[in-house]
Tab-separated table of C-alpha atoms in Angstrom:
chain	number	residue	atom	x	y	z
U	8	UNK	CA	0.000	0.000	0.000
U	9	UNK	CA	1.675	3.356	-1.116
U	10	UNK	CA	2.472	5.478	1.704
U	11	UNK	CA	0.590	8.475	2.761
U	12	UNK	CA	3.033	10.979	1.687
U	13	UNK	CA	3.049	9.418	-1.868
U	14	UNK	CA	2.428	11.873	-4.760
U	15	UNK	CA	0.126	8.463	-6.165
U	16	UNK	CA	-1.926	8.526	-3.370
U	17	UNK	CA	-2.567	12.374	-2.936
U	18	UNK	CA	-3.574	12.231	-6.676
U	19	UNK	CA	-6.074	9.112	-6.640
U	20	UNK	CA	-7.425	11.927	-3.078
U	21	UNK	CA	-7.537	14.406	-5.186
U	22	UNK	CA	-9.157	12.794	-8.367
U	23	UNK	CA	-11.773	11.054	-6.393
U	24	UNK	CA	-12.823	14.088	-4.713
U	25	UNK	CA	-12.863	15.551	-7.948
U	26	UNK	CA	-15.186	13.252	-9.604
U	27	UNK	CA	-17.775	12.872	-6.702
U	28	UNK	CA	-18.164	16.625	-7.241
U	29	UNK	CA	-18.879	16.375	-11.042
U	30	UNK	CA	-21.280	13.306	-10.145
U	31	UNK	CA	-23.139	15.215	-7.661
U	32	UNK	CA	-23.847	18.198	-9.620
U	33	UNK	CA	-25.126	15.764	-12.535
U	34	UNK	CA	-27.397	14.109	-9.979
U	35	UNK	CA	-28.189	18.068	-8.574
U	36	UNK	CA	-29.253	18.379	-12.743
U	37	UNK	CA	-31.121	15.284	-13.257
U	38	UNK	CA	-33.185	15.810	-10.255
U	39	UNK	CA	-33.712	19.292	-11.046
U	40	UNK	CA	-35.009	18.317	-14.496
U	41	UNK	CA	-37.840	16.070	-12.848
U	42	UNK	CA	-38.508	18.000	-9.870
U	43	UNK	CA	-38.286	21.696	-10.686
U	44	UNK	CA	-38.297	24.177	-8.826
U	45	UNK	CA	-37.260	21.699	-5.568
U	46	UNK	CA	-34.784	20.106	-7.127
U	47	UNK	CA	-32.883	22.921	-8.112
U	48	UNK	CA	-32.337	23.973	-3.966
U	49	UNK	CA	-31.422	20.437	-3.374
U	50	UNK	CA	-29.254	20.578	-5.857
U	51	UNK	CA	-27.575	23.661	-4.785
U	52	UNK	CA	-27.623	22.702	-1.155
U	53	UNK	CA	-26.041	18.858	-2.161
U	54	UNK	CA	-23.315	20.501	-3.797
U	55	UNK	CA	-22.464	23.141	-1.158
U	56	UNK	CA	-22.639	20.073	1.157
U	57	UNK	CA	-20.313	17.996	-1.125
U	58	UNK	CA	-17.842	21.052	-1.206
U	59	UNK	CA	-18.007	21.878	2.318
U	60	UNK	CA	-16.564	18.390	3.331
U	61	UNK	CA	-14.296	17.923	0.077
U	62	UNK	CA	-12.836	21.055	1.337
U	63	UNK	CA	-12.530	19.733	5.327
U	64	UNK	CA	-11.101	16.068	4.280
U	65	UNK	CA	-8.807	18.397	2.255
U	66	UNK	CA	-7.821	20.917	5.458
U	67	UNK	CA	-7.867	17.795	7.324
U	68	UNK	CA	-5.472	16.062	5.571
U	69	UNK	CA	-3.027	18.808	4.673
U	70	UNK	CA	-2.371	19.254	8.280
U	71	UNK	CA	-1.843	15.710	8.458
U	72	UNK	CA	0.594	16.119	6.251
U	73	UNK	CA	2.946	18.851	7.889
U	74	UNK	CA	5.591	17.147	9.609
U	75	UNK	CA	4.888	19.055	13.084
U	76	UNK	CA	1.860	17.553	13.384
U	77	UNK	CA	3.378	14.444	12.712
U	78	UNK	CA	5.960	14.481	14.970
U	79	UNK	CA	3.249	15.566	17.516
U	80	UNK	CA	1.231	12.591	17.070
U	81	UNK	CA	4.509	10.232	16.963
U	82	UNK	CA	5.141	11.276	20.609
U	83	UNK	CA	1.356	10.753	21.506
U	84	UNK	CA	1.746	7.670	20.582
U	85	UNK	CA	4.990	6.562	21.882
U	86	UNK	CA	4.306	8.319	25.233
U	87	UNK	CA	0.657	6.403	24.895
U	88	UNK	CA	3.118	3.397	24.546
U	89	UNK	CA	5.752	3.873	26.841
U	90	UNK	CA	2.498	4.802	29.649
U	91	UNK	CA	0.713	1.553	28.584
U	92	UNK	CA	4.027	-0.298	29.017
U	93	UNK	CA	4.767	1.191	32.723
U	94	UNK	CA	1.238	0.381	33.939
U	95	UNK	CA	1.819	-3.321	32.471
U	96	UNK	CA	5.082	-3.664	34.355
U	97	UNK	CA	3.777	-2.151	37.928
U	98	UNK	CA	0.633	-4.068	37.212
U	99	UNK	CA	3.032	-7.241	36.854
U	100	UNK	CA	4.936	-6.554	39.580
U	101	UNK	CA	1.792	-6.075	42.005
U	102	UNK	CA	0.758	-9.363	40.920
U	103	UNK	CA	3.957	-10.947	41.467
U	104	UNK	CA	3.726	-9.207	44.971
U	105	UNK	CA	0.312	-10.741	45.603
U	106	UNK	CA	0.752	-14.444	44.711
U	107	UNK	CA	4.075	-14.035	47.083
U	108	UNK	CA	2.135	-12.323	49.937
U	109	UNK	CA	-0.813	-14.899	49.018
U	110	UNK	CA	1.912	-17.934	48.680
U	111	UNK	CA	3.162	-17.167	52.507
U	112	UNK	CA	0.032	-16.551	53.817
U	113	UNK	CA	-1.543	-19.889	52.560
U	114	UNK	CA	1.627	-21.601	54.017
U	115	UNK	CA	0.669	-19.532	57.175
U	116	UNK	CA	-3.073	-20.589	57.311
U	117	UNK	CA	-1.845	-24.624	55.966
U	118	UNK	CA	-0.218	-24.893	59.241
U	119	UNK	CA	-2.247	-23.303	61.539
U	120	UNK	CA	-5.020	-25.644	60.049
U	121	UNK	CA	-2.905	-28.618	60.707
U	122	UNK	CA	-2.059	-27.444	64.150
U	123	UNK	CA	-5.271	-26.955	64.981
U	124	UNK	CA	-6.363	-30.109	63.509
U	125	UNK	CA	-3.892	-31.976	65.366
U	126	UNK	CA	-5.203	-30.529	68.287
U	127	UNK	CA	-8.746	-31.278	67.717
U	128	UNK	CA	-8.172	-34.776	67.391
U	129	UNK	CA	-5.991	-34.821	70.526
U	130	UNK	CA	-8.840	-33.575	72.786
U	131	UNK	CA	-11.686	-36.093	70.361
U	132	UNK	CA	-9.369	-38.854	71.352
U	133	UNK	CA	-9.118	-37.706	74.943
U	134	UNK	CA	-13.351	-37.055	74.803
U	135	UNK	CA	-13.428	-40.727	73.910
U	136	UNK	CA	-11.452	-41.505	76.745
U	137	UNK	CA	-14.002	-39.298	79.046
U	138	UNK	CA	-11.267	-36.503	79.358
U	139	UNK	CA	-11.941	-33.024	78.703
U	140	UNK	CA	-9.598	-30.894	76.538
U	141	UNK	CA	-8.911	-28.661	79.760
U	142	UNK	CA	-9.006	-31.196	82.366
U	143	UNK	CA	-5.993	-32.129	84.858
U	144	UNK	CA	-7.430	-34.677	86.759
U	145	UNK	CA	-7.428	-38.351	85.277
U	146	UNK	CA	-4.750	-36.760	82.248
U	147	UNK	CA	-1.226	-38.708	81.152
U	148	UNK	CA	1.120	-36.376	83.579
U	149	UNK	CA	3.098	-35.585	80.623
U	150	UNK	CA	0.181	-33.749	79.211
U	151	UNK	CA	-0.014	-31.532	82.212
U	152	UNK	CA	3.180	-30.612	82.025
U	153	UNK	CA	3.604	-30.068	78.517
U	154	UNK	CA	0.647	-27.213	78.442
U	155	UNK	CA	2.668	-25.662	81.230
U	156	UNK	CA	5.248	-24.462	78.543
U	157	UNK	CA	7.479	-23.955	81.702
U	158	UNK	CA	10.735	-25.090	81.945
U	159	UNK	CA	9.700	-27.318	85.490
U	160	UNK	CA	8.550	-30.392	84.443
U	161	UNK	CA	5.966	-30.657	87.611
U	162	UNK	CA	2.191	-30.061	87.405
U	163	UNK	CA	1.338	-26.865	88.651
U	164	UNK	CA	-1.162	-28.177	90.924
U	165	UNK	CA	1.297	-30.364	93.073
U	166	UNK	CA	3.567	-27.163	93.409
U	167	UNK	CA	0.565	-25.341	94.297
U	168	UNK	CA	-0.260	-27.744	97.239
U	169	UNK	CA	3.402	-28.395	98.256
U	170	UNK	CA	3.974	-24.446	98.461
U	171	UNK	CA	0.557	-24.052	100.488
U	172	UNK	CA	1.668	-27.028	103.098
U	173	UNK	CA	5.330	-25.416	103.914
U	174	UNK	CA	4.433	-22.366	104.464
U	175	UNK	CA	0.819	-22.947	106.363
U	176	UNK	CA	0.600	-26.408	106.916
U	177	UNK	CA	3.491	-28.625	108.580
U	178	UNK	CA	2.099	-28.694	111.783
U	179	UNK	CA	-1.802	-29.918	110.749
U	180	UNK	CA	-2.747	-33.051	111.649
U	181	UNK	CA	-3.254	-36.318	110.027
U	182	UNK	CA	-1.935	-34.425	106.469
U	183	UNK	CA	-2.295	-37.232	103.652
U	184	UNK	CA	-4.577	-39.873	105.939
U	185	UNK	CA	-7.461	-37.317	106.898
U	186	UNK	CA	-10.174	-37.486	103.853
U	187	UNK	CA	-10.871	-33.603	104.223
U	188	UNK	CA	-14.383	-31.892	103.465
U	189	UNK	CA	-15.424	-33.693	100.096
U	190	UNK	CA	-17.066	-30.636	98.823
U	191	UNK	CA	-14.300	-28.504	99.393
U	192	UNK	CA	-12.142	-30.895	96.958
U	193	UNK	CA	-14.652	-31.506	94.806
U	194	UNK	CA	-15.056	-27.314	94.166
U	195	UNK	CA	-11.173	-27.665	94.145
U	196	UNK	CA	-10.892	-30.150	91.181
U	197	UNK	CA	-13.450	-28.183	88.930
U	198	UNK	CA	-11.451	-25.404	89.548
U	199	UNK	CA	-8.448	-26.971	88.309
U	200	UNK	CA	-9.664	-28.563	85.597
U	201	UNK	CA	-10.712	-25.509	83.889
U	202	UNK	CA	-7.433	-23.694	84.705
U	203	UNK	CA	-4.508	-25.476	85.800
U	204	UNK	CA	-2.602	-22.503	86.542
U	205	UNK	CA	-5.397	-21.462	89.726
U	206	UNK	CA	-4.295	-20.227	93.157
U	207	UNK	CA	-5.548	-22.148	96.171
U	208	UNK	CA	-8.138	-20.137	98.067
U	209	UNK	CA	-6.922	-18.325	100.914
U	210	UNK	CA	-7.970	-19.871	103.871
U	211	UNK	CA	-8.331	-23.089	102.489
U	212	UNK	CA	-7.639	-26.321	105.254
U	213	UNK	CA	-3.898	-27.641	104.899
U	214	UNK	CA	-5.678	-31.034	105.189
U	215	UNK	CA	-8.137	-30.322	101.928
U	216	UNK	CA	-4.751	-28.772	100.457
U	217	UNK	CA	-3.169	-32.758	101.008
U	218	UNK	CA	-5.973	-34.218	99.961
U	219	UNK	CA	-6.426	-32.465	96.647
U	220	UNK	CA	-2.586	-33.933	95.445
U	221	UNK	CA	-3.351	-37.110	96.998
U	222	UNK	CA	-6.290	-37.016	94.837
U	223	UNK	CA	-4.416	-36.045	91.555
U	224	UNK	CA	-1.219	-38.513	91.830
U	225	UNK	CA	-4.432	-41.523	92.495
U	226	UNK	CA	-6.313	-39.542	89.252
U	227	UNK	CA	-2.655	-40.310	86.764
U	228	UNK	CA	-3.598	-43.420	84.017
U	229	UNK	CA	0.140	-44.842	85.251
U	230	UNK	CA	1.427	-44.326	88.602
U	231	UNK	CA	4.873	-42.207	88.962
U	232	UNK	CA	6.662	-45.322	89.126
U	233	UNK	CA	5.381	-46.762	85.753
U	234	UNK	CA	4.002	-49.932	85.299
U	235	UNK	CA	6.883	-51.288	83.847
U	236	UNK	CA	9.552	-50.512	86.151
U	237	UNK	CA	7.257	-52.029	89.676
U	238	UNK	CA	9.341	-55.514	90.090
U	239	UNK	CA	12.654	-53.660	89.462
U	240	UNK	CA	11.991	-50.888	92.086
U	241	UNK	CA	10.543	-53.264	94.528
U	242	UNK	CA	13.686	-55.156	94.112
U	243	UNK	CA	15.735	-52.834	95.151
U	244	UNK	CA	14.325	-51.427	98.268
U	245	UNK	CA	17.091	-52.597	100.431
U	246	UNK	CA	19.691	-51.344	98.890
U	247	UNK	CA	20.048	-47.126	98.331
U	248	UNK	CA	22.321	-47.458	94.987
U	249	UNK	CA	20.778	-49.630	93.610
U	250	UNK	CA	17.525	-47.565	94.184
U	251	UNK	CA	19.186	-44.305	92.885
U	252	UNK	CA	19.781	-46.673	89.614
U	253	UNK	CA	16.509	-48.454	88.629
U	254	UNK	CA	14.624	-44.625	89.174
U	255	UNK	CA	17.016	-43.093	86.948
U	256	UNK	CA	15.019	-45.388	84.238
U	257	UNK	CA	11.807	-43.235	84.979
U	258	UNK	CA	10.786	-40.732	82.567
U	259	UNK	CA	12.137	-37.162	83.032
U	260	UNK	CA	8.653	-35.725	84.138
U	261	UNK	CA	7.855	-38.978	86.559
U	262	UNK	CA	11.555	-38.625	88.233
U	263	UNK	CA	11.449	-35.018	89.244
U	264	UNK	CA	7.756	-35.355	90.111
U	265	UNK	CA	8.440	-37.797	92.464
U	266	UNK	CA	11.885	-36.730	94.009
U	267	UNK	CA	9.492	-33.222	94.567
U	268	UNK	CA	6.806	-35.124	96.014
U	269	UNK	CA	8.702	-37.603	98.177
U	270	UNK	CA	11.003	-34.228	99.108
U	271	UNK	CA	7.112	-32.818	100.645
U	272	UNK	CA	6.563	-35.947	102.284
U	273	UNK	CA	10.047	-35.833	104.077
U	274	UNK	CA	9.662	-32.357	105.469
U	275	UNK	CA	6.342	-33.388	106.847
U	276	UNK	CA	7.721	-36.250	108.335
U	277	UNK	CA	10.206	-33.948	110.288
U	278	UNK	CA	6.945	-32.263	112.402
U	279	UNK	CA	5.575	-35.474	112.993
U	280	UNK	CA	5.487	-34.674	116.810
U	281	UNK	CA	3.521	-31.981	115.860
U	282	UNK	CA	1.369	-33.398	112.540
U	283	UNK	CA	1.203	-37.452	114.059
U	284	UNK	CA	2.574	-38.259	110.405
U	285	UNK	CA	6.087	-39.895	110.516
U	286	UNK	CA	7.266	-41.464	107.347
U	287	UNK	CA	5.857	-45.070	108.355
U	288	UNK	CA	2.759	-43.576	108.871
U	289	UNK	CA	2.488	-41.481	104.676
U	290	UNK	CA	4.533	-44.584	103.465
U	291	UNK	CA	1.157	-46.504	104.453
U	292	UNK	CA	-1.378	-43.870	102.990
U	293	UNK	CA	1.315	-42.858	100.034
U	294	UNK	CA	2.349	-46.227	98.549
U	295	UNK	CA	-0.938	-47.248	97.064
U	296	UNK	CA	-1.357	-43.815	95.312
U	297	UNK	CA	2.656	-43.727	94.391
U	298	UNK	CA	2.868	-47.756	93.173
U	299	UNK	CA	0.589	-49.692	92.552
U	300	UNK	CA	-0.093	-52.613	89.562
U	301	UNK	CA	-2.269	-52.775	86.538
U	302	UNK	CA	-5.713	-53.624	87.920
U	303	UNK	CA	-5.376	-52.238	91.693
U	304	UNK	CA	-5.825	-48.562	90.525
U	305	UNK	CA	-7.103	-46.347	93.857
U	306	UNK	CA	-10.858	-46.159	92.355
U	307	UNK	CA	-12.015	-44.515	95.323
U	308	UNK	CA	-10.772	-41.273	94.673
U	309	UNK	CA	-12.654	-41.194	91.120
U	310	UNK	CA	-15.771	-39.816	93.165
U	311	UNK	CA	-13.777	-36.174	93.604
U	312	UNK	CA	-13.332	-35.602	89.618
U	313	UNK	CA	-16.363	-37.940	87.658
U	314	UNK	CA	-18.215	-35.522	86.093
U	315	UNK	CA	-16.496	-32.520	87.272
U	316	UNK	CA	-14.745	-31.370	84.531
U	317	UNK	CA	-17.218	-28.191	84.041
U	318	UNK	CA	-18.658	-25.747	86.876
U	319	UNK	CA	-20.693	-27.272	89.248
U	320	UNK	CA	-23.771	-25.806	89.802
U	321	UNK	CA	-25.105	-25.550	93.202
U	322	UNK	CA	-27.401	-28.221	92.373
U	323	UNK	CA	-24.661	-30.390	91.231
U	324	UNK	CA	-22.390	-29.626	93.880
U	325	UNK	CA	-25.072	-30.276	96.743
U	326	UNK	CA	-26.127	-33.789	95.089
U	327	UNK	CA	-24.599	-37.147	96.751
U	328	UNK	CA	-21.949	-38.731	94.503
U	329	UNK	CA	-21.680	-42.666	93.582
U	330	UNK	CA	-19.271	-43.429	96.578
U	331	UNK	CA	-16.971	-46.007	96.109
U	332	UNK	CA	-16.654	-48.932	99.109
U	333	UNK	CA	-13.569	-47.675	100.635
U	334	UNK	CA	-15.529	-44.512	101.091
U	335	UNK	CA	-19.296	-45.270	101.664
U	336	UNK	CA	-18.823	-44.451	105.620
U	337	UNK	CA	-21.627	-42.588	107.015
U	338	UNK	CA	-22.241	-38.655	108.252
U	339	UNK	CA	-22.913	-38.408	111.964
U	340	UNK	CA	-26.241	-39.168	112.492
U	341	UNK	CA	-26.642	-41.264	109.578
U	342	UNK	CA	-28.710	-44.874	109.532
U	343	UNK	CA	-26.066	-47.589	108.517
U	344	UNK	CA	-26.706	-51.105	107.733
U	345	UNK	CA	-24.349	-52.562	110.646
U	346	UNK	CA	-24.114	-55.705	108.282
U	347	UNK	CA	-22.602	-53.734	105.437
U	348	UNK	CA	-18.437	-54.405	104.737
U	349	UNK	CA	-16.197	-51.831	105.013
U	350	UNK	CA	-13.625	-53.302	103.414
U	351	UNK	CA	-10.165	-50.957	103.280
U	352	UNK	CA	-8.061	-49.703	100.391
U	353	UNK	CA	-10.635	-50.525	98.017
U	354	UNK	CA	-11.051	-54.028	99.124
U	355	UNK	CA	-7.320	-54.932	98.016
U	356	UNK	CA	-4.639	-56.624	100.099
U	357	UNK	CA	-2.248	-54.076	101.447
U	358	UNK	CA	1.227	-53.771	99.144
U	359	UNK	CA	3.734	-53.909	101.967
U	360	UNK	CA	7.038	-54.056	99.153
U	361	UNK	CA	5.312	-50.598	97.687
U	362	UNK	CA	4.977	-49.101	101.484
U	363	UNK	CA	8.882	-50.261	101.993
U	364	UNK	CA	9.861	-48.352	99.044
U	365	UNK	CA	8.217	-45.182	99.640
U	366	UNK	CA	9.568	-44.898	103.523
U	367	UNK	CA	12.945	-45.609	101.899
U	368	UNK	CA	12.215	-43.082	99.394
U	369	UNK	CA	10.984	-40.580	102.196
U	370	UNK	CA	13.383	-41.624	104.558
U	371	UNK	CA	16.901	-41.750	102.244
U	372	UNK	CA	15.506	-39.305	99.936
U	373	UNK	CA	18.775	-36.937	99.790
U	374	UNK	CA	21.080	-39.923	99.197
U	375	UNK	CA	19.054	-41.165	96.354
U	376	UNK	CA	17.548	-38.136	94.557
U	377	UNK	CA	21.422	-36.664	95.139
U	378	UNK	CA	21.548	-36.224	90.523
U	379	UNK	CA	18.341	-34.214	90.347
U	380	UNK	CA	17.556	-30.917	91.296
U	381	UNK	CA	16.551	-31.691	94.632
U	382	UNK	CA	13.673	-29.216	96.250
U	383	UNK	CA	14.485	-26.781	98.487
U	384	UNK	CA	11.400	-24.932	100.725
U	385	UNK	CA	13.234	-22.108	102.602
């Protein structure tokens, strides 16, 4: 196609201009002729109308043709371009940004999703086991601690007792054989199993205090001496080393549990003058809740946390519990069947190897705990 500067294609302009002129005033004639008087001012006005825009294509096109205006338009359109082309790159560029920002904060929301699916099917599986997603009591020790995210593997709860009973409670009676007021540690474990971080009440009986971590260590699936390690640590009751060696095969959490707890029971065994608790005497109510066999769990104590696990209502708290045997003795004043057994330590045979070991482990507790980081009540 010639160009538009081409003297070829200025002439076939120019020509065909030319000729629809001449072709319009013939038509402007031939209608005249057969319309008269009309015709003729159509005529006339079709060809001013055909000169008027020959004349403006024309103006039009000669301006085109000046190379300022040229030039002018060849910047239009290569600033048009070069504009066009920035917006495409920052437009690129933002969408780059995007999918980044979007990339990281899928990988963001992919694990908090699996995290929080993990979790859910932690507490479903713990549900199905009739544990609640909050609860301490009748919870794998392990899982206590680990929601602690504290560097102490102990559960709050038995520091919170411990603390209570050295600085209030040494000299109470009976602490670890007296049962305590039942309500008192029933509101207790509800209020620990929705927040295992609580205070004790002030106030609160040093003997309710003992009876509340008596209560958790006989609420743990596995006792702090495991299942599996029982014959090896009743074997070596008589001898101190080779005690300090068979507990140093107890998981972390169940070792410095019970060096803390055994640590309580010694200091309360040094006021038994005043407290009528040496360590013969905890040994006895201790080694069933400290050791004890697959099959001889303490049951009893299940009455303080079974169905528990939410706030009470006064209703709740006010209505009589399923007692177990070992605790179905009457109020004061209460009609009893004088026929009825009373059988003790839930109708199982006393474990006189597990009482041995925990007065040894009361008893010889600095020579055997002497690797850990033994506890210290000032």
């Amino acid at each position: 196609m010639p160009s538009a500067d081409s003297p070829q294609w200025q002439e076939k302009a120019s020509g065909f201009f030319s000729s629809s002129g001449v072709k319009l005033k013939q038509a402007g004639q031939t209608a005249g002729t057969l319309v008269g008087e009309v015709a003729k001012d159509a005529k006339g006005n079709v060809s001013d109308a055909a000169e008027r825009v020959g004349s403006m294509v024309k103006s039009r096109w000669a301006i085109l043709q000046q190379p300022s205006t040229r030039h002018a338009v060849q910047e239009r359109l290569i600033s048009a371009a070069a504009t066009t082309g920035m917006f495409l790159r920052r437009g690129l560029s933002e969408t780059k940004d995007k999918v980044s920002v979007g990339k990281v904060k899928v990988e963001e929301a992919a694990k908090k999703t699996a995290q929080k699916s993990k979790t859910i099917l932690t507490d479903i599986e713990r549900w199905q086991k009739g544990v609640a997603s909050t609860d301490v009591f009748g919870v794998p020790i392990e899982v206590n601690v680990q929601r602690q995210y504290h560097s102490r593997p102990i559960p709050y709860i038995l520091v919170r007792c411990a603390d209570h009973l050295i600085l209030s409670g040494l000299n109470s009676q009976y602490l670890f054989k007296a049962e305590g007021d039942k309500k008192v540690i029933q509101q207790l474990v509800s209020t620990y199993n929705q927040d295992f971080n609580a205070s004790l009440p002030e106030g609160v009986n040093p003997v309710d205090v003992a009876a509340l971590a008596k209560c958790y260590l006989a609420s743990l699936p596995e006792p702090l001496t495991t299942f599996y390690l029982y014959n090896e640590i009743k074997g070596a009751r008589s001898s101190i080393h080779a005690m300090r060696n068979v507990l140093k095969k107890l998981p972390s959490v169940n070792y410095m549990t019970l060096e803390f707890i055994t640590a309580l029971l010694l200091r309360i065994s040094q006021k038994s003058l005043l407290n009528k608790m040496d360590a013969h005497s905890l040994a006895m109510e201790m080694a069933p809740i400290l050791m004890w066999q697959k099959g001889r769990k303490p049951e009893s104590y299940r009455q303080y946390w079974n169905n528990q696990s939410r706030s009470p209502s006064k209703k709740n708290m006010e209505q009589a519990l399923a007692y177990s045997e070992w605790d179905m003795l009457a109020e004061d004043g209460e009609d009893t069947d004088a026929s009825s057994q009373i059988p003790l330590d839930d109708g199982m045979p006393i474990d006189f190897s597990a009482m041995e070991v925990v007065q040894c482990l009361i008893e010889q507790h600095n020579a055997i705990f002497t690797d850990a980081n033994e506890t210290v009540w000032r």
